[in-house]
Short mmCIF file of C-alpha atoms in Angstrom, two decimals:
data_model
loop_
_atom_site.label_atom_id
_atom_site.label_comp_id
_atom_site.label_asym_id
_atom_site.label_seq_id
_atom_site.Cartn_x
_atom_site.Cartn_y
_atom_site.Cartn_z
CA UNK A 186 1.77 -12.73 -1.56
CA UNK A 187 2.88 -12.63 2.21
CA UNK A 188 5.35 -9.73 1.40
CA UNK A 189 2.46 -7.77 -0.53
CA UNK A 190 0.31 -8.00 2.42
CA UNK A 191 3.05 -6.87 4.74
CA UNK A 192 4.63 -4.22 2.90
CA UNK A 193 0.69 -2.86 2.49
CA UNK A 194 0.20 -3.58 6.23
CA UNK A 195 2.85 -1.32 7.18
CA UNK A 196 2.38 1.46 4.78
CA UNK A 197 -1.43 1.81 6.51
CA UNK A 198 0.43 2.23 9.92
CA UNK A 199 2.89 4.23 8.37
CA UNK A 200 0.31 6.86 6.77
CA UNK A 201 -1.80 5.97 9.99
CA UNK A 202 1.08 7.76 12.19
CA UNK A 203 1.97 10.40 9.53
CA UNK A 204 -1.57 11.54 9.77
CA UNK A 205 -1.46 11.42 13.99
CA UNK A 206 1.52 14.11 13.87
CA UNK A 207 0.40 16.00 10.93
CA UNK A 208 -3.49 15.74 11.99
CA UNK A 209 -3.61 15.22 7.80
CA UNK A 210 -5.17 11.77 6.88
CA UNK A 211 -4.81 12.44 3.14
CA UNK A 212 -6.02 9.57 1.45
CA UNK A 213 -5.08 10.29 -2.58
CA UNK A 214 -1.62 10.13 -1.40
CA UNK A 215 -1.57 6.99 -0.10
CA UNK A 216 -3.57 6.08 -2.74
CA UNK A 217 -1.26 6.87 -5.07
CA UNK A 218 1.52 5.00 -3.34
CA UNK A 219 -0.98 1.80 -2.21
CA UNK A 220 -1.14 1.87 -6.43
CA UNK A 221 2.40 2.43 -6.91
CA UNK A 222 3.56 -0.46 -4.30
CA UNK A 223 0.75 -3.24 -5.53
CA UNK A 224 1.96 -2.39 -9.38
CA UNK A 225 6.04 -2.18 -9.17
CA UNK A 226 5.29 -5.78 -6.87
CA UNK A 227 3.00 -7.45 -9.94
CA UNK A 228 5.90 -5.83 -12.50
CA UNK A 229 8.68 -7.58 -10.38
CA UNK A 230 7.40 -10.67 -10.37
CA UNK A 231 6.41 -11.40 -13.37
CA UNK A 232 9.62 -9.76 -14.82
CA UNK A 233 12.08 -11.26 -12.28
CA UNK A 234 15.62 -9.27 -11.61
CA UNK A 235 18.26 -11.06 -13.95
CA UNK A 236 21.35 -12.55 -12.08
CA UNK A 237 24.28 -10.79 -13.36
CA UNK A 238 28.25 -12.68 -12.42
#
């Protein structure tokens, strides 16, 4: 859960910068993408990445 609340942590500065040099603080895009991170991170781990040799 540590990396979930990072990788959101840094896409809120992230969009929080975009918006400072684009003076556009857009929230359904990062809406969109807050959705898209939290569901592709619940996918991955309960479906876990099969180690090929």
């Amino acid at each position: 859960m540590k990396i979930l609340f990072y990788s959101i942590l840094g896409s809120l500065i992230g969009w929080l910068i975009w918006g400072v040099f684009t003076n556009d603080y857009s929230p359904n895009g990062y809406g969109l993408f807050l959705s898209g991170l939290i569901s592709g991170f619940l996918i991955g781990r309960r479906n876990p990445k099969e180690e090929t040799e």
